[in-house]
Amino acid sequence: MLSLDHILKSGQIRLLGLLLLLWSSTGMAQQVEVRVKGDYPGLKENAEAFIGEVEGRSAGNLRRYASTAVSQARKGLRALGYYSPIVDWQVDEGDSEETAHLTLEITPGDPVRIKTRTVEIRGAASTDRRFTDNLPVHPAEGDILNHGDYSNLRNILQTRARRRGYFDGRLVTRSLEVNPETLEANITLVFESGDRYRLGAVTFEDGHWFESDLLHDFVTFEPGIPYHADEIAKLNSDLLSSGYFSGVDIDAAPSSAEDGVIPVRISLTRRDGRSIATGLGFSTDVGPRFRATWREHWINPMGHTRGAETELSEPRQNLSTWYELPLDPPMTDLIRFTAGYQREDIENIESELLTFGQQWQHQLDNEWLQVLSLSWEGERFSIGDDEQDTSTLLLPGLGYSKLHVNSPLDPSKGYRLQINVTGSHRAALSSVDILHVNAVAKGLYTLAGKHRFLSRLQIGGVGTNQFEDVPPSLRFFAGGDQSVRGYGYQTLSPENDSGVPEGGRYTVVGSAEYQYQFAQKWRAAVFVDHGNAVNDLFDPLATGVGAGIRWISPLGPLRLDLAKGLNPEFGGEWRIHFSMGPEL
């Protein structure tokens, strides 16, 4: 016979406990079953939800519990408008291996329907279209009574009042009258809003260190405007997104209002001055890559920032630095000074590029982002073994872009539009005359929640009278993960006499993709890409088709594609493409 000490030390007590747990769990199954006669969606689930879990009861105990189960089931049906159900019950005794079972047989009967619906808004909110418009349609006259819809309508009135500053508002009448005999219900909601509160002056508590003018540039509303919670939320988000602060506490409580004006008091906690971020990535275009970023989030009370970043991969290495001055408003407008060095060795084209530049970024009233730039670029390059040259360019530039999405990480619809124009002239510190234009349009639309349609179009061109002097960084190449799939990275372009892709004067690339969401965070995709980099707009284009899979990671979509280039004369073949990043 085993001693107790031996059982404990041998671990057999743990096995015994596991067996007891498994044995006991066989008697812990749900003991109440609900059956609803007829086609009544939702009634069974609602009755079960009101009853809850019933486990471990004997047959006698279930008989005593039956009246409670019937009462709860009736409440569940009443919540969906069925006030006169017939509920029969029966207890199955079970045997030594099966537990007792209570079955409820429900005949719902006829439902209660809405006879009248009266929603009246009184006070200042009665003339506020944003308050009165787009109230829930249900419950509507003729609908089956649903207490959830009634509660939702009532709650929306109160929530909308808080968001729009009607803090004295209240439901003076909130009536739901039900007559089970006539199967009719009458809804009456009368909301007395009172006056709408206003936002007062914004003050920042001492200790933030920054200049007061900089902080007030983040405030996008004028004192005295009608209150809206979105204004406070936007101010909070803008201050946090600035990168200056680790904490933002905004006090705009209606209890502190005077004569209906709410003062806005803000307490700020300055973040650590410096940070370093590193990361590893991979794409089939450039293979493994390493990225590191050093950032100084604030240099002085005026909010100037600076930083440096590097990206290293086998075909490309770069190092860049920048210095930023915020403008008004600092959320979108800034002046940036940059310097950088980049080395590339791709498809027998070697290039070393040194740049110095300045950018002025300004967001227009129509939400287009405008960037005026001036940069100097010095590039030394070789194309195969035949061509070696250097170029120096002073490039003024103008760019416009607009991004409209309904979600920053994984949007279901939206678009991106972007156009950049740069140029140089030999009379202005440049070795060649160039006019460089590049335009990109992307669109995304989702149908029925699962069917996604993406499109992409890129058109670009170089105007020059000496194309052989245009450096590779300003020529056009196509092919790869973000261009025409089924072809190697930057392999689609005109070739020199040695068969080395040397870049084209123009590029035209289009893509259409369909995605189907088959599971949470997973989508299947099919696509067709068509385009090339050419010296003549009438030159033939290459086509690639394929299929892939998308995983929506916490950092953004990951894409794995298997593509077939349909034009072997351009190097088309079966290729695997892997990339990550936003789809727009």
Coordinates of C-alpha atoms in Angstrom, one line a residue:
M1 CA 0.0 0.0 0.0
L2 CA 1.4 3.4 -1.0
S3 CA 2.0 5.9 1.8
L4 CA 0.4 9.4 1.5
D5 CA 4.0 10.9 1.4
H6 CA 4.8 8.7 -1.5
I7 CA 1.7 9.7 -3.4
L8 CA 2.4 13.4 -2.9
K9 CA 6.0 13.1 -4.0
S10 CA 5.3 10.9 -7.0
G11 CA 2.8 13.3 -8.4
Q12 CA 0.0 10.8 -8.4
I13 CA -2.2 13.1 -6.4
R14 CA -2.1 15.5 -9.3
L15 CA -3.3 12.8 -11.7
L16 CA -6.1 11.9 -9.2
G17 CA -7.1 15.6 -9.0
L18 CA -7.3 15.8 -12.8
L19 CA -9.4 12.6 -13.0
L20 CA -11.8 14.1 -10.4
L21 CA -12.0 17.3 -12.3
L22 CA -12.8 15.5 -15.6
W23 CA -15.4 13.3 -13.8
S24 CA -17.1 16.3 -12.2
S25 CA -17.2 18.3 -15.4
T26 CA -19.4 15.6 -17.0
G27 CA -22.1 16.6 -14.6
M28 CA -21.7 20.3 -15.2
A29 CA -23.3 20.5 -18.6
Q30 CA -26.2 23.0 -19.2
Q31 CA -29.3 21.4 -17.8
V32 CA -32.0 23.7 -19.4
E33 CA -32.9 23.5 -23.0
V34 CA -35.1 26.0 -24.7
R35 CA -37.2 25.1 -27.7
V36 CA -39.3 27.7 -29.6
K37 CA -42.0 26.6 -32.0
G38 CA -42.0 28.4 -35.3
D39 CA -39.5 30.6 -37.1
Y40 CA -38.7 33.4 -34.6
P41 CA -35.1 34.5 -34.9
G42 CA -33.5 35.7 -31.7
L43 CA -36.2 34.5 -29.3
K44 CA -34.4 31.3 -28.3
E45 CA -31.1 33.1 -27.8
N46 CA -32.7 35.8 -25.7
A47 CA -34.6 33.3 -23.5
E48 CA -31.4 31.4 -22.9
A49 CA -29.5 34.6 -22.1
F50 CA -32.1 35.5 -19.4
I51 CA -32.0 32.0 -17.9
G52 CA -28.3 31.8 -17.8
E53 CA -26.2 28.7 -17.0
V54 CA -27.8 26.0 -14.9
E55 CA -25.5 23.2 -13.8
G56 CA -25.2 20.5 -11.2
R57 CA -28.9 20.2 -10.2
S58 CA -30.8 17.1 -9.3
A59 CA -34.1 16.2 -10.9
G60 CA -36.0 17.4 -7.8
N61 CA -34.1 20.6 -7.7
L62 CA -34.9 21.2 -11.4
R63 CA -38.6 20.8 -10.7
R64 CA -38.4 23.4 -8.0
Y65 CA -36.4 25.7 -10.4
A66 CA -38.8 25.3 -13.3
S67 CA -41.0 28.2 -12.3
T68 CA -38.0 30.5 -12.1
A69 CA -36.8 29.3 -15.6
V70 CA -40.2 29.9 -17.0
S71 CA -40.3 33.4 -15.5
Q72 CA -36.9 34.3 -16.9
A73 CA -37.8 32.9 -20.3
R74 CA -40.9 35.1 -20.3
K75 CA -38.8 38.1 -19.5
G76 CA -36.5 37.3 -22.4
L77 CA -39.4 37.1 -24.8
R78 CA -41.1 40.2 -23.4
A79 CA -37.9 42.1 -24.2
L80 CA -38.4 41.3 -27.9
G81 CA -42.2 42.1 -27.8
Y82 CA -43.8 38.8 -27.1
Y83 CA -45.9 39.3 -24.0
S84 CA -48.2 36.3 -24.1
P85 CA -46.1 33.2 -24.7
I86 CA -47.2 29.7 -23.7
V87 CA -44.4 28.0 -21.9
D88 CA -44.6 24.2 -21.1
W89 CA -41.8 22.4 -19.2
Q90 CA -40.7 18.9 -18.6
V91 CA -38.0 17.3 -16.5
D92 CA -36.1 14.3 -17.8
E93 CA -34.8 12.3 -14.8
G94 CA -31.6 11.1 -16.5
D95 CA -29.7 8.0 -15.3
S96 CA -26.4 7.2 -13.6
E97 CA -24.4 8.5 -16.6
E98 CA -26.6 11.5 -17.6
T99 CA -27.8 14.4 -15.5
A100 CA -31.3 15.5 -15.2
H101 CA -32.6 17.8 -17.9
L102 CA -35.3 20.6 -18.0
T103 CA -36.9 21.4 -21.4
L104 CA -38.9 24.5 -22.0
E105 CA -41.4 24.3 -25.0
I106 CA -42.3 27.9 -26.0
T107 CA -45.2 29.0 -28.2
P108 CA -44.5 32.7 -28.6
G109 CA -48.0 33.9 -29.7
D110 CA -48.6 37.2 -31.4
P111 CA -46.2 40.1 -30.8
V112 CA -46.9 43.6 -29.5
R113 CA -46.4 46.2 -32.2
I114 CA -45.7 49.9 -31.9
K115 CA -48.9 51.9 -32.4
T116 CA -47.5 55.4 -31.9
R117 CA -44.0 56.9 -31.5
T118 CA -43.6 60.5 -30.3
V119 CA -40.1 62.0 -29.9
E120 CA -40.2 65.7 -29.0
I121 CA -37.1 67.9 -28.6
R122 CA -37.6 71.2 -26.7
G123 CA -35.3 74.0 -25.9
A124 CA -32.2 75.1 -27.8
A125 CA -31.5 71.6 -29.2
S126 CA -34.8 71.8 -31.2
T127 CA -33.1 74.0 -33.8
D128 CA -29.8 72.1 -33.7
R129 CA -29.9 70.0 -36.9
R130 CA -26.9 67.9 -35.8
F131 CA -28.9 66.9 -32.7
T132 CA -32.3 66.3 -34.2
D133 CA -31.3 64.7 -37.5
N134 CA -30.5 61.0 -38.0
L135 CA -32.1 59.7 -34.9
P136 CA -32.6 55.9 -34.9
V137 CA -35.5 54.9 -37.2
H138 CA -36.4 52.0 -34.9
P139 CA -38.6 51.5 -33.0
A140 CA -41.0 52.8 -35.7
E141 CA -44.7 52.6 -35.9
G142 CA -45.7 49.1 -37.0
D143 CA -42.5 47.5 -35.7
I144 CA -42.6 44.6 -33.2
L145 CA -41.7 46.1 -29.9
N146 CA -38.1 45.7 -29.0
H147 CA -37.1 47.1 -25.6
G148 CA -33.4 47.2 -26.7
D149 CA -34.4 49.6 -29.6
Y150 CA -36.4 51.7 -27.2
S151 CA -33.5 51.9 -24.7
N152 CA -31.1 52.7 -27.6
L153 CA -33.2 55.7 -28.7
R154 CA -33.5 57.0 -25.2
N155 CA -29.7 56.6 -24.6
I156 CA -28.8 58.3 -27.9
L157 CA -30.8 61.4 -26.9
Q158 CA -28.9 61.6 -23.6
T159 CA -25.5 60.8 -25.1
R160 CA -25.9 63.3 -28.0
A161 CA -26.9 65.9 -25.4
R162 CA -23.6 65.4 -23.5
R163 CA -21.5 65.4 -26.6
R164 CA -23.0 68.6 -27.9
G165 CA -23.0 70.5 -24.6
Y166 CA -26.6 70.4 -23.5
F167 CA -25.6 69.5 -19.9
D168 CA -28.8 70.6 -18.4
G169 CA -30.9 68.5 -20.7
R170 CA -33.2 65.7 -19.4
L171 CA -36.0 63.5 -20.5
V172 CA -39.0 65.1 -18.9
T173 CA -41.2 62.3 -20.3
R174 CA -40.0 58.8 -21.0
S175 CA -42.9 56.5 -21.4
L176 CA -43.4 53.1 -22.9
E177 CA -47.0 52.0 -22.5
V178 CA -47.8 48.4 -23.4
N179 CA -51.3 46.9 -23.7
P180 CA -50.8 43.1 -23.9
E181 CA -54.5 42.6 -24.6
T182 CA -54.6 44.8 -27.7
L183 CA -51.0 44.0 -28.5
E184 CA -50.2 47.6 -28.9
A185 CA -47.4 49.9 -27.5
N186 CA -47.1 53.7 -27.3
I187 CA -43.7 55.4 -27.0
T188 CA -43.4 59.0 -25.8
L189 CA -40.0 60.7 -25.3
V190 CA -39.9 64.4 -24.5
F191 CA -36.4 65.8 -24.1
E192 CA -35.9 69.3 -22.6
S193 CA -32.4 70.4 -23.6
G194 CA -32.0 73.7 -21.9
D195 CA -29.3 76.1 -23.3
R196 CA -26.1 74.8 -25.0
Y197 CA -22.9 75.4 -23.1
R198 CA -19.9 77.1 -24.7
L199 CA -16.2 76.6 -24.5
G200 CA -14.2 79.3 -22.8
A201 CA -10.6 80.3 -22.9
V202 CA -7.9 77.7 -22.8
T203 CA -5.2 78.0 -20.2
F204 CA -2.1 75.8 -19.6
E205 CA -0.9 75.0 -16.1
D206 CA 2.6 76.0 -15.2
G207 CA 5.5 73.6 -15.6
H208 CA 5.1 72.6 -19.3
W209 CA 8.4 74.4 -20.2
F210 CA 7.3 75.3 -23.8
E211 CA 6.5 78.7 -25.1
S212 CA 2.8 79.7 -24.6
D213 CA 2.4 80.7 -28.3
L214 CA 3.4 77.2 -29.4
L215 CA 0.9 75.5 -27.2
H216 CA -2.0 77.8 -28.1
D217 CA -1.3 77.0 -31.8
F218 CA -2.6 73.5 -31.0
V219 CA -6.0 75.0 -30.1
T220 CA -8.2 75.0 -33.2
F221 CA -11.4 76.6 -31.6
E222 CA -12.1 80.1 -30.5
P223 CA -13.4 80.9 -27.1
G224 CA -17.2 81.2 -27.1
I225 CA -18.0 78.5 -29.6
P226 CA -20.7 76.0 -28.8
Y227 CA -19.4 73.0 -26.8
H228 CA -18.7 69.8 -28.6
A229 CA -16.8 66.8 -27.1
D230 CA -15.0 66.3 -30.3
E231 CA -13.2 69.6 -30.0
I232 CA -11.8 68.5 -26.6
A233 CA -10.9 65.1 -28.0
K234 CA -9.1 66.6 -31.0
L235 CA -7.1 68.9 -28.8
N236 CA -6.1 66.0 -26.5
S237 CA -5.1 63.9 -29.5
D238 CA -3.1 66.7 -31.2
L239 CA -1.1 67.5 -28.1
L240 CA -0.3 63.8 -27.5
S241 CA 0.6 63.3 -31.2
S242 CA 3.0 66.2 -31.2
G243 CA 5.6 64.0 -29.5
Y244 CA 6.3 66.6 -26.8
F245 CA 4.3 65.1 -24.0
S246 CA 3.8 61.8 -22.2
G247 CA 0.6 63.0 -20.5
V248 CA -2.2 65.4 -21.3
D249 CA -4.9 66.1 -18.8
I250 CA -7.7 68.4 -20.0
D251 CA -10.3 69.7 -17.5
A252 CA -13.4 70.9 -19.3
A253 CA -16.0 69.9 -16.7
P254 CA -19.5 71.5 -17.0
S255 CA -19.5 71.9 -13.2
S256 CA -16.9 74.6 -13.5
A257 CA -19.0 76.7 -16.0
E258 CA -19.9 80.3 -15.3
D259 CA -22.9 81.6 -17.2
G260 CA -22.8 78.6 -19.5
V261 CA -19.1 79.0 -20.4
I262 CA -16.8 76.2 -19.6
P263 CA -13.1 77.1 -19.0
V264 CA -10.6 74.7 -20.4
R265 CA -7.6 74.0 -18.2
I266 CA -4.8 71.8 -19.4
S267 CA -2.0 70.1 -17.5
L268 CA 0.9 68.7 -19.5
T269 CA 3.7 66.2 -18.6
R270 CA 6.8 66.6 -20.8
R271 CA 8.1 63.4 -22.3
D272 CA 11.7 62.2 -22.2
G273 CA 13.8 64.3 -24.6
R274 CA 15.4 61.5 -26.7
S275 CA 14.4 58.1 -28.0
I276 CA 16.0 55.4 -30.1
A277 CA 14.0 52.9 -32.1
T278 CA 15.3 49.9 -34.1
G279 CA 13.6 47.3 -36.2
L280 CA 14.1 44.4 -38.6
G281 CA 12.1 43.9 -41.8
F282 CA 12.0 41.9 -44.9
S283 CA 10.7 42.2 -48.4
T284 CA 11.5 40.3 -51.6
D285 CA 12.5 43.5 -53.2
V286 CA 15.5 44.2 -51.0
G287 CA 15.6 41.2 -48.7
P288 CA 16.3 41.6 -44.9
R289 CA 16.8 45.2 -43.8
F290 CA 17.7 46.9 -40.6
R291 CA 16.3 50.3 -39.6
A292 CA 17.3 52.6 -36.7
T293 CA 15.9 56.0 -35.7
W294 CA 17.3 58.5 -33.2
R295 CA 15.0 61.4 -32.3
E296 CA 15.3 64.4 -30.1
H297 CA 11.6 65.3 -29.4
W298 CA 12.3 68.8 -28.1
I299 CA 15.4 70.9 -28.3
N300 CA 14.1 74.3 -27.1
P301 CA 10.9 75.9 -25.8
M302 CA 9.9 76.7 -29.4
G303 CA 9.4 73.0 -30.0
H304 CA 12.2 72.4 -32.5
T305 CA 13.1 68.8 -33.1
R306 CA 15.8 66.8 -34.9
G307 CA 16.7 63.3 -35.6
A308 CA 18.6 60.8 -37.7
E309 CA 17.7 57.5 -39.3
T310 CA 19.4 54.7 -41.2
E311 CA 18.2 51.8 -43.2
L312 CA 20.6 49.0 -44.2
S313 CA 19.9 46.2 -46.7
E314 CA 22.1 44.3 -49.2
P315 CA 21.2 46.5 -52.2
R316 CA 20.7 49.8 -50.4
Q317 CA 22.2 51.7 -47.5
N318 CA 21.2 55.2 -46.4
L319 CA 21.7 57.6 -43.6
S320 CA 19.7 60.8 -43.3
T321 CA 19.3 63.6 -40.7
W322 CA 16.7 66.3 -40.3
Y323 CA 15.8 69.4 -38.2
E324 CA 12.2 70.6 -37.9
L325 CA 10.6 73.9 -36.9
P326 CA 6.9 73.8 -36.2
L327 CA 4.6 76.4 -37.8
D328 CA 1.0 77.3 -37.2
P329 CA -0.8 75.0 -36.8
P330 CA 2.0 72.7 -35.6
M331 CA -0.1 69.5 -36.3
T332 CA 0.4 69.9 -40.0
D333 CA 2.7 72.8 -40.9
L334 CA 6.4 72.8 -40.5
I335 CA 9.8 73.6 -42.1
R336 CA 12.3 70.7 -42.4
F337 CA 16.0 70.8 -43.2
T338 CA 17.5 67.5 -44.4
A339 CA 20.8 66.0 -45.3
G340 CA 21.4 62.4 -46.4
Y341 CA 23.6 59.9 -48.1
Q342 CA 22.4 56.8 -50.0
R343 CA 24.3 54.0 -51.8
E344 CA 22.5 51.6 -54.1
D345 CA 23.6 48.6 -56.2
I346 CA 20.6 47.2 -58.0
E347 CA 20.6 45.3 -61.2
N348 CA 24.1 46.4 -62.2
I349 CA 23.4 50.0 -61.5
E350 CA 25.6 51.5 -58.8
S351 CA 24.8 54.9 -57.3
E352 CA 26.0 57.2 -54.5
L353 CA 23.7 60.1 -53.8
L354 CA 24.4 63.0 -51.4
T355 CA 21.5 65.4 -50.7
F356 CA 20.9 68.6 -48.8
G357 CA 17.4 70.2 -48.8
Q358 CA 14.7 72.2 -47.2
Q359 CA 10.9 71.6 -47.2
W360 CA 8.0 73.8 -46.3
Q361 CA 4.9 71.8 -45.5
H362 CA 1.4 73.4 -45.3
Q363 CA -2.0 71.8 -45.2
L364 CA -4.6 73.7 -47.3
D365 CA -8.2 74.3 -46.2
N366 CA -9.3 71.5 -48.6
E367 CA -7.1 69.0 -46.6
W368 CA -4.5 68.8 -49.4
L369 CA -1.0 68.7 -48.1
Q370 CA 1.3 71.1 -50.0
V371 CA 5.1 70.7 -49.9
L372 CA 7.5 73.3 -51.4
S373 CA 11.1 72.1 -51.5
L374 CA 14.5 73.1 -52.6
S375 CA 17.3 70.5 -52.6
W376 CA 20.8 70.0 -53.9
E377 CA 21.7 66.5 -55.1
G378 CA 25.1 65.2 -56.1
E379 CA 25.1 61.7 -57.6
R380 CA 27.9 59.5 -58.8
F381 CA 26.7 56.5 -60.8
S382 CA 27.6 53.7 -63.1
I383 CA 25.4 51.6 -65.4
G384 CA 27.0 48.2 -66.0
D385 CA 30.6 48.5 -67.2
D386 CA 29.8 51.0 -70.0
E387 CA 28.6 54.2 -68.4
Q388 CA 30.0 56.2 -65.5
D389 CA 29.1 59.8 -64.7
T390 CA 28.4 62.3 -62.0
S391 CA 25.6 64.9 -61.8
T392 CA 24.9 67.9 -59.6
L393 CA 21.4 69.3 -59.5
L394 CA 19.6 72.1 -57.7
L395 CA 16.0 70.9 -57.6
P396 CA 13.1 73.2 -56.6
G397 CA 10.0 71.1 -56.2
L398 CA 6.2 71.3 -55.5
G399 CA 4.1 68.4 -54.2
Y400 CA 0.5 67.9 -53.3
S401 CA -1.0 64.9 -51.5
K402 CA -4.2 63.9 -49.9
L403 CA -5.1 60.8 -47.9
H404 CA -8.7 60.1 -47.0
V405 CA -9.4 56.9 -45.0
N406 CA -11.9 55.8 -42.4
S407 CA -9.3 54.0 -40.3
P408 CA -5.6 54.6 -40.0
L409 CA -4.4 51.0 -39.6
D410 CA -6.9 48.9 -41.6
P411 CA -9.3 51.1 -43.6
S412 CA -12.3 49.7 -45.4
K413 CA -12.5 52.6 -47.8
G414 CA -10.5 55.5 -48.8
Y415 CA -8.1 57.0 -51.4
R416 CA -4.6 58.5 -51.7
L417 CA -3.7 61.1 -54.3
Q418 CA -0.2 62.4 -54.8
I419 CA 1.7 64.4 -57.4
N420 CA 5.3 65.7 -57.3
V421 CA 7.0 68.0 -59.7
T422 CA 10.7 68.9 -59.6
G423 CA 13.1 70.5 -62.0
S424 CA 16.6 71.7 -62.7
H425 CA 18.3 74.0 -65.1
R426 CA 21.9 74.4 -66.2
A427 CA 21.7 78.1 -65.5
A428 CA 21.1 77.3 -61.8
L429 CA 23.9 75.2 -60.5
S430 CA 22.8 72.0 -62.4
S431 CA 24.5 69.8 -64.9
V432 CA 21.4 69.0 -66.9
D433 CA 17.9 70.4 -67.6
I434 CA 15.2 68.3 -66.1
L435 CA 11.4 68.4 -65.5
H436 CA 10.4 65.4 -63.4
V437 CA 6.7 64.6 -62.8
N438 CA 5.3 61.6 -60.8
A439 CA 1.7 61.1 -60.0
V440 CA 0.1 58.2 -57.9
A441 CA -3.6 57.4 -57.2
K442 CA -4.8 54.6 -55.0
G443 CA -8.3 53.6 -54.1
L444 CA -10.0 51.1 -51.7
Y445 CA -13.7 50.2 -51.4
T446 CA -15.3 47.4 -49.4
L447 CA -18.6 45.8 -50.2
A448 CA -20.7 43.9 -47.7
G449 CA -17.9 43.9 -45.2
K450 CA -15.9 41.1 -46.8
H451 CA -15.3 42.0 -50.5
R452 CA -12.5 44.6 -50.9
F453 CA -11.5 46.2 -54.2
L454 CA -8.1 48.0 -54.5
S455 CA -6.8 49.9 -57.5
R456 CA -3.5 51.7 -58.1
L457 CA -2.3 53.9 -60.9
Q458 CA 1.2 55.5 -61.4
I459 CA 2.1 57.9 -64.2
G460 CA 5.5 59.6 -64.4
G461 CA 7.8 61.3 -66.9
V462 CA 11.1 63.0 -67.3
G463 CA 11.4 66.0 -69.7
T464 CA 15.0 66.6 -70.7
N465 CA 17.2 67.2 -73.8
Q466 CA 20.0 65.0 -72.4
F467 CA 18.5 61.9 -71.0
E468 CA 21.9 60.2 -70.7
D469 CA 22.9 62.8 -68.1
V470 CA 19.9 62.2 -65.9
P471 CA 21.0 60.3 -62.8
P472 CA 19.4 56.9 -62.0
S473 CA 17.6 58.4 -59.0
L474 CA 15.4 60.5 -61.3
R475 CA 14.8 57.8 -64.0
F476 CA 11.9 55.4 -63.9
F477 CA 12.0 51.7 -63.1
A478 CA 9.2 49.2 -62.7
G479 CA 8.8 45.7 -61.3
G480 CA 8.7 44.3 -57.8
D481 CA 6.4 44.1 -54.7
Q482 CA 5.0 47.6 -55.0
S483 CA 4.9 47.8 -58.8
V484 CA 4.3 45.0 -61.4
R485 CA 4.4 41.7 -59.5
G486 CA 5.8 38.6 -61.4
Y487 CA 9.0 40.6 -62.3
G488 CA 12.2 41.3 -60.4
Y489 CA 12.7 44.6 -58.5
Q490 CA 13.4 47.4 -60.9
T491 CA 14.0 45.0 -63.8
L492 CA 11.3 46.6 -66.0
S493 CA 13.0 49.4 -68.0
P494 CA 14.8 50.0 -71.3
E495 CA 18.2 48.3 -71.5
N496 CA 21.5 49.6 -72.7
D497 CA 23.6 47.9 -75.4
S498 CA 24.9 45.5 -72.7
G499 CA 21.4 44.4 -71.7
V500 CA 21.5 46.3 -68.4
P501 CA 18.3 48.0 -67.3
E502 CA 19.1 51.7 -67.4
G503 CA 15.8 53.4 -66.5
G504 CA 13.2 55.0 -68.7
R505 CA 11.8 58.4 -69.5
Y506 CA 8.3 57.4 -68.6
T507 CA 6.4 55.0 -66.4
V508 CA 2.8 53.7 -66.5
V509 CA 1.8 51.2 -63.9
G510 CA -1.8 50.1 -63.0
S511 CA -3.1 47.4 -60.7
A512 CA -6.5 45.9 -59.7
E513 CA -6.9 43.6 -56.7
Y514 CA -9.8 41.8 -55.2
Q515 CA -9.7 40.6 -51.6
Y516 CA -12.1 38.3 -49.7
Q517 CA -12.1 38.2 -45.9
F518 CA -12.5 34.5 -45.0
A519 CA -11.6 34.8 -41.3
Q520 CA -10.9 37.4 -38.7
K521 CA -7.8 39.3 -39.7
W522 CA -7.2 37.1 -42.8
R523 CA -8.0 37.8 -46.4
A524 CA -7.4 36.0 -49.7
A525 CA -6.5 38.1 -52.8
V526 CA -6.3 37.9 -56.6
F527 CA -4.7 40.6 -58.7
V528 CA -3.5 41.8 -62.1
D529 CA -0.7 44.3 -62.6
H530 CA 0.1 46.0 -65.9
G531 CA 2.9 48.5 -66.6
N532 CA 6.5 49.3 -67.5
A533 CA 9.1 51.9 -67.6
V534 CA 9.7 53.0 -71.2
N535 CA 11.3 55.6 -73.4
D536 CA 8.2 55.8 -75.7
L537 CA 4.6 55.9 -74.4
F538 CA 3.6 53.5 -77.1
D539 CA 6.2 50.8 -76.1
P540 CA 4.6 47.5 -74.9
L541 CA 3.8 47.0 -71.2
A542 CA 4.2 44.0 -69.0
T543 CA 1.5 42.1 -67.3
G544 CA 1.6 40.1 -64.1
V545 CA -1.2 38.1 -62.4
G546 CA -1.4 36.1 -59.2
A547 CA -3.0 35.3 -55.9
G548 CA -2.0 35.9 -52.3
I549 CA -2.9 36.1 -48.7
R550 CA -3.2 39.0 -46.3
W551 CA -2.8 39.0 -42.5
I552 CA -3.8 42.2 -40.6
S553 CA -1.2 42.3 -37.9
P554 CA -1.1 44.9 -35.1
L555 CA 1.5 46.8 -37.1
G556 CA -0.4 46.8 -40.4
P557 CA -1.1 44.3 -43.2
L558 CA 1.4 41.6 -44.2
R559 CA 1.2 40.5 -47.8
L560 CA 2.4 37.2 -49.3
D561 CA 1.8 36.8 -53.1
L562 CA 2.5 34.2 -55.7
A563 CA 2.7 36.0 -59.1
K564 CA 3.3 35.0 -62.7
G565 CA 4.8 37.4 -65.1
L566 CA 3.0 36.8 -68.4
N567 CA 5.7 38.4 -70.6
P568 CA 8.9 36.2 -70.6
E569 CA 10.6 38.7 -73.0
F570 CA 10.6 41.1 -70.0
G571 CA 11.7 38.5 -67.6
G572 CA 8.3 37.4 -66.4
E573 CA 8.3 34.2 -64.4
W574 CA 6.8 32.7 -61.2
R575 CA 7.8 34.9 -58.3
I576 CA 7.0 35.1 -54.6
H577 CA 6.5 38.6 -53.2
F578 CA 6.4 39.5 -49.5
S579 CA 5.8 43.0 -48.2
M580 CA 4.1 44.9 -45.4
G581 CA 2.7 48.3 -44.8
P582 CA -0.5 50.3 -45.5
E583 CA -2.5 49.5 -48.6
L584 CA -3.1 53.2 -49.3

